[in-house]
Short mmCIF file of C-alpha atoms and ligand atoms in Angstrom, two decimals:
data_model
loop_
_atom_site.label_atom_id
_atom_site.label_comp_id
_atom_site.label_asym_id
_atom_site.label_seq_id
_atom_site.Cartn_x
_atom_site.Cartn_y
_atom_site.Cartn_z
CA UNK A 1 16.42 0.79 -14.18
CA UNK A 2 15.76 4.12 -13.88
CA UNK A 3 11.56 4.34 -14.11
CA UNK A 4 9.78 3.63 -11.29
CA UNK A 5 7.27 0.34 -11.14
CA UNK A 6 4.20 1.28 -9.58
CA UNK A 7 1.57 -1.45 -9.44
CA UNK A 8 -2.09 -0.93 -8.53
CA UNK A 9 -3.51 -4.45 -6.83
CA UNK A 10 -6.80 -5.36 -4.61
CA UNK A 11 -10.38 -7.18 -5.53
CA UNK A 12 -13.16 -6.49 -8.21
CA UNK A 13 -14.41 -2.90 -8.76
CA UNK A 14 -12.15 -0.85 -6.02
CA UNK A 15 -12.25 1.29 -8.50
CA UNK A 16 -7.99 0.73 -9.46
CA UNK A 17 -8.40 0.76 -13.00
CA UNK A 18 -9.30 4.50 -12.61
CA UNK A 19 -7.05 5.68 -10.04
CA UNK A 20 -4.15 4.36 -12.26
CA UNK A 21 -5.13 6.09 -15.16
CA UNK A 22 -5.51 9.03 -12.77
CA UNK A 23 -1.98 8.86 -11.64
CA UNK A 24 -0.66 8.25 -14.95
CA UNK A 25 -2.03 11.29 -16.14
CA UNK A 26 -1.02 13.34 -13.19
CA UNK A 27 2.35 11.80 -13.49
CA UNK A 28 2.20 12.89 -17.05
CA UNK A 29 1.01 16.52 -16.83
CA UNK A 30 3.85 17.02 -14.33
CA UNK A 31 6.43 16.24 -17.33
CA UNK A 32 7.36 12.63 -16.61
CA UNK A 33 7.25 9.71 -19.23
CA UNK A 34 4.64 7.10 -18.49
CA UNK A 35 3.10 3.78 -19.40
CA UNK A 36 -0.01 2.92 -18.05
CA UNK A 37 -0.54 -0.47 -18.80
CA UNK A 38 -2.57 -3.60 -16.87
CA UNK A 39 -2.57 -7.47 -16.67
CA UNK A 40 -3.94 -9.90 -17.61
CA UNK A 41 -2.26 -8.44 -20.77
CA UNK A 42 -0.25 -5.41 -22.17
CA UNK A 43 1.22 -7.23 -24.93
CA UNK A 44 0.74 -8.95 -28.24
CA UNK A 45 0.33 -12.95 -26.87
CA UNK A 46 -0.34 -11.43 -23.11
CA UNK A 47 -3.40 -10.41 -24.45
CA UNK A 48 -4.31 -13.50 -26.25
CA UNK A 49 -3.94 -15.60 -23.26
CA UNK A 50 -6.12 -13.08 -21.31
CA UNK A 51 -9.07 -13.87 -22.96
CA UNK A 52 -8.56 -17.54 -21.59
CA UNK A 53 -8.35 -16.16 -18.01
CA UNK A 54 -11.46 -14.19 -18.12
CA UNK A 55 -14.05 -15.14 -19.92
CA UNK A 56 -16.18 -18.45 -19.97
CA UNK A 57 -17.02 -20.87 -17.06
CA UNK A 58 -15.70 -19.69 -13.35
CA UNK A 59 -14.30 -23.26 -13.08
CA UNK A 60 -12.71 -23.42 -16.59
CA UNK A 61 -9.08 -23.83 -14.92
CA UNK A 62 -7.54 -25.14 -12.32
CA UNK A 63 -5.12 -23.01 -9.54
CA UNK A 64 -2.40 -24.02 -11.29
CA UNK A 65 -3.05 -23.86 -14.63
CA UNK A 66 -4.58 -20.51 -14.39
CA UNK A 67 -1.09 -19.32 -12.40
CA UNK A 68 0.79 -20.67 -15.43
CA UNK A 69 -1.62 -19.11 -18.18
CA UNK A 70 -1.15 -15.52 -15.75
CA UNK A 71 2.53 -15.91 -15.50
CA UNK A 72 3.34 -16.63 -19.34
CA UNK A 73 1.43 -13.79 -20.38
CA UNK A 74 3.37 -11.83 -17.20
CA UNK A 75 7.03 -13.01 -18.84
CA UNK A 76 5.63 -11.23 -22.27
CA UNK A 77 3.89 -8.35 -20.25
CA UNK A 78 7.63 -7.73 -18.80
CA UNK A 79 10.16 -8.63 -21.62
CA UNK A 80 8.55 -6.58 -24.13
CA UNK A 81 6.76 -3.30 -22.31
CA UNK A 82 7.67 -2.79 -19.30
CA UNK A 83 11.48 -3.81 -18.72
CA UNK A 84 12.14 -1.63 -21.89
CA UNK A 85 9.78 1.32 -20.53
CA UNK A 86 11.79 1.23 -17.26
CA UNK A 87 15.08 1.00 -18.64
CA UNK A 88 13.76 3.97 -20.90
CA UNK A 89 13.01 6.44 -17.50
CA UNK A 90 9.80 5.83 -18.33
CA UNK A 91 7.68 5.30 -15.28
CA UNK A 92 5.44 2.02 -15.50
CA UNK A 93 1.91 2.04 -13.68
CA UNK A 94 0.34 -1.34 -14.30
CA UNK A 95 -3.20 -2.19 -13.19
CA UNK A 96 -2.39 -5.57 -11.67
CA UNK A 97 0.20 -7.74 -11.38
CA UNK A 98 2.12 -10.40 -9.11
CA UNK A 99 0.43 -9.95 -5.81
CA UNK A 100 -2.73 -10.96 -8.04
CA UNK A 101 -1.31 -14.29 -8.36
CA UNK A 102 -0.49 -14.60 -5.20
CA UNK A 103 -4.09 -13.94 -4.06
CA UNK A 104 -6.35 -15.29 -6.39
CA UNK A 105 -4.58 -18.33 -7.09
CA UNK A 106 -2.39 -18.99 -4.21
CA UNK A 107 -4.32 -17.38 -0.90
CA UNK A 108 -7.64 -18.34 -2.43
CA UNK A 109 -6.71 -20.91 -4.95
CA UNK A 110 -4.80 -23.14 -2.60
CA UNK A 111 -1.24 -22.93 -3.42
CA UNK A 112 1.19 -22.14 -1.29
CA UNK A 113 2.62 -18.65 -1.21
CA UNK A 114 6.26 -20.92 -1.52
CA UNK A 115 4.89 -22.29 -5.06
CA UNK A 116 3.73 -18.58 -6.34
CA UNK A 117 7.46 -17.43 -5.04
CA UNK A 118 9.03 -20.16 -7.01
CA UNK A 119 7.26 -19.99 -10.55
CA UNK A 120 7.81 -16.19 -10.01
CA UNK A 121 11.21 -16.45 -9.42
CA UNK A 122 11.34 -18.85 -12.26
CA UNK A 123 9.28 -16.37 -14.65
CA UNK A 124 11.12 -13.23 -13.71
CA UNK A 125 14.09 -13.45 -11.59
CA UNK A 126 13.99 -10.50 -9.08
CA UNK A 127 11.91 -8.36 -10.73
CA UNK A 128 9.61 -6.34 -8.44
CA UNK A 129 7.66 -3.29 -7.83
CA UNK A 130 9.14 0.11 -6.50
CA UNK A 131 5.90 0.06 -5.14
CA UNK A 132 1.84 -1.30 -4.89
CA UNK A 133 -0.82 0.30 -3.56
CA UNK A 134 -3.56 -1.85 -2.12
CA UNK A 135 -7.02 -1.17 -3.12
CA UNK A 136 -9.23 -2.06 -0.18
CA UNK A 137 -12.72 -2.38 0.82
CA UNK A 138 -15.33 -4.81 1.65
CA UNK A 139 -15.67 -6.78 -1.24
CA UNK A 140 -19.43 -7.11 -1.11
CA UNK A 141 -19.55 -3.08 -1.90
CA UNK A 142 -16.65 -3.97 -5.11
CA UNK A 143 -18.42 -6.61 -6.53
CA UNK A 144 -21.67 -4.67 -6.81
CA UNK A 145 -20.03 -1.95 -8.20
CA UNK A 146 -18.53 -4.65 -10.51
CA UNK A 147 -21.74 -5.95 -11.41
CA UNK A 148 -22.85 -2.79 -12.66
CA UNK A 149 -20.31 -3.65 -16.01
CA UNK A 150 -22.22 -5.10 -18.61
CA UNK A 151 -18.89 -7.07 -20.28
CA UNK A 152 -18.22 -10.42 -21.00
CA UNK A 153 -15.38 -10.59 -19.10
CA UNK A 154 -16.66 -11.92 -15.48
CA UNK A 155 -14.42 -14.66 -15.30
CA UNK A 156 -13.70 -14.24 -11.18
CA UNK A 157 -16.72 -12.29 -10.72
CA UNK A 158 -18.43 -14.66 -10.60
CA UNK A 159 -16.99 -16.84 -7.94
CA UNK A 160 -18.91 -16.12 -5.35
CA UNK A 161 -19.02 -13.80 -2.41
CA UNK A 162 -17.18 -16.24 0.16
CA UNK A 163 -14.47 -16.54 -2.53
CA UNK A 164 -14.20 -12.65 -2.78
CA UNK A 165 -14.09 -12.06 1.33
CA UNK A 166 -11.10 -14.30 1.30
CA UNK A 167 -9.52 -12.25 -1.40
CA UNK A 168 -9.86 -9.22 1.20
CA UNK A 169 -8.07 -11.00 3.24
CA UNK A 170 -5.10 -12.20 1.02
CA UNK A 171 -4.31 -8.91 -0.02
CA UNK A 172 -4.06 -6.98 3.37
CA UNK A 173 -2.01 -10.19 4.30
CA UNK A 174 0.64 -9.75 1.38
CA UNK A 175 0.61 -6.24 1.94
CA UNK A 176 1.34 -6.53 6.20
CA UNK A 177 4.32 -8.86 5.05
CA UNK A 178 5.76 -6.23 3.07
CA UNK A 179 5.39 -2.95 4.30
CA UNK A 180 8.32 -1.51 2.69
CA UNK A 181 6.72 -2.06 -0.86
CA UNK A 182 2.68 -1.96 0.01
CA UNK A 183 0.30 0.95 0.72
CA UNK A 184 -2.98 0.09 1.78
CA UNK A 185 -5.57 2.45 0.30
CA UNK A 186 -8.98 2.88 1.56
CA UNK A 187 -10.80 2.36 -1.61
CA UNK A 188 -14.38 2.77 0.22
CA UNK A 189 -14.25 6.87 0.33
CA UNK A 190 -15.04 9.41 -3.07
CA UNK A 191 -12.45 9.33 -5.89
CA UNK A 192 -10.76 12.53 -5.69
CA UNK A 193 -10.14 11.81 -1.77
CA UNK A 194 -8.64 8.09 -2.79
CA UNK A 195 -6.60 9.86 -5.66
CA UNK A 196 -4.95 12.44 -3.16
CA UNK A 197 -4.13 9.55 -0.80
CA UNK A 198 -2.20 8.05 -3.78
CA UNK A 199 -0.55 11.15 -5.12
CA UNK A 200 0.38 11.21 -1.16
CA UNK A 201 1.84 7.50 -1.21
CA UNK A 202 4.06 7.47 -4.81
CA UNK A 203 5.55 11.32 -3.71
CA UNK A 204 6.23 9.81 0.18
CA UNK A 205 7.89 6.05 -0.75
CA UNK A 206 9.29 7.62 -4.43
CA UNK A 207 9.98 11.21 -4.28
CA UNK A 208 8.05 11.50 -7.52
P1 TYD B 1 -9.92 -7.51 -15.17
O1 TYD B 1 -11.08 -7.25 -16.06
O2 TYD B 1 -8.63 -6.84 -15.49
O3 TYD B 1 -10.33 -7.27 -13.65
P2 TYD B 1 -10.27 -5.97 -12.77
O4 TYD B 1 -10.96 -4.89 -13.54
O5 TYD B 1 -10.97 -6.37 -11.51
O6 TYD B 1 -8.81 -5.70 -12.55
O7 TYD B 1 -9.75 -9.10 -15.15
C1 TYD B 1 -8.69 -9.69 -14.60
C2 TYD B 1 -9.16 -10.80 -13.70
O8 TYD B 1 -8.12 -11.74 -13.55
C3 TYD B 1 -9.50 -10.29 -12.30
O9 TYD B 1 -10.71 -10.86 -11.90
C4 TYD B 1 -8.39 -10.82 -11.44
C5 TYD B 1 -7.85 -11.99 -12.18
N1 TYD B 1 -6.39 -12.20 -12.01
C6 TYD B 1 -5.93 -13.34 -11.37
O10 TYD B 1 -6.73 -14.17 -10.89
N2 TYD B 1 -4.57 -13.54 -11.27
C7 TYD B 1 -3.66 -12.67 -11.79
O11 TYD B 1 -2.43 -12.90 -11.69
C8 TYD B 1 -4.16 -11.49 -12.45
C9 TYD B 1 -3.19 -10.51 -13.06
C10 TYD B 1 -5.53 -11.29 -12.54
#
């Protein structure tokens, strides 16, 4: 591989849909290749099976059905973007991705982090991020910014605000256990100060 894999992860309306299209234009305008892509989705049947994930009933699925449903459309999401992109030097920033799994359906869901490990293993071998930044804040402040988006896809907004704390918590956990791959960004301050402290984090861990 010779892209990097940059992966933007953290709870409802931390505003990481933005910064990544930020740093994919930055990344851009300084000359580089990039795909800026997100999950649930990014490809053909990836995208049909994100419509099952996020809209309708909050208790439409169970953990593990919903960590199948996200990791099928992640084997599509990989085989046919973003293992080609990276193989391509094309650097690959992707608004969510495994550490979503692991959060929403394992931390909060109630499966064990050794079950997410396994069906990721199982779904793509080794493959990781270079590196994910963190998007963090207190999640009553994301999910009224969230609420502020009129769209009918509100799936896991509408869990609840107990369900969203724990989320908080799942991600700085997954990010303390890997410090060598996670940045924790302070998603509470004004965008252009959160999109330095990125620029900052992919130059420092990637040289790019
Ligand atoms: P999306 O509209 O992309 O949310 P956001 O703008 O907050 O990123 O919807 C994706 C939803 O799916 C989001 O609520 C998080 C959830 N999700 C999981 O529960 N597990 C996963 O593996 C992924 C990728 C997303």
């Amino acid at each position: 591989m010779t892209g990097k894999f940059i992966t933007f992860e953290g709870g409802e309306g931390t505003g990481k849909s933005t910064q990544a299209r930020l740093l994919a234009s930055h990344l851009e305008q300084s000359g580089m290749n990039v795909l800026l892509t997100r999950e649930p989705g990014g490809a053909p049947g990836a995208e049909d099976i994100r419509d099952l994930l996020v809209k309708g009933e909050p208790d439409r699925w169970s953990p593990m059905a919903e960590a199948l449903l996200f990791n099928a459309a992640r084997v599509e999401h990989w085989r046919q973007c973003i293992e080609p992109a990276l193989k391509k030097d094309t650097h690959v920033v992707c608004d969510r991705f495994a550490d979503s799994t692991m959060a929403y359906q394992g931390y909060v869901g109630g499966l064990t982090r050794e079950s997410m490990a396994q069906l990721h293993r199982l779904a793509l071998g080794e493959a990781r991020p270079d590196l994910t930044l963190v998007f963090d804040m207190p999640a009553t402040a994301g999910l009224a910014r969230a609420a502020g988006r009129k769209d009918a896809e509100n799936r896991f907004e509408r869990k609840g605000a107990d369900f969203h704390a724990r989320l908080r918590q799942a991600f700085l956990d997954i990010a303390r256990r890997e410090p060598q791959r996670c940045v924790v960004i302070d998603a509470s301050r004004a965008m252009d100060q959160v999109h330095s402290e990125v620029l900052h984090a992919v130059h420092s861990r990637l040289g790019i």
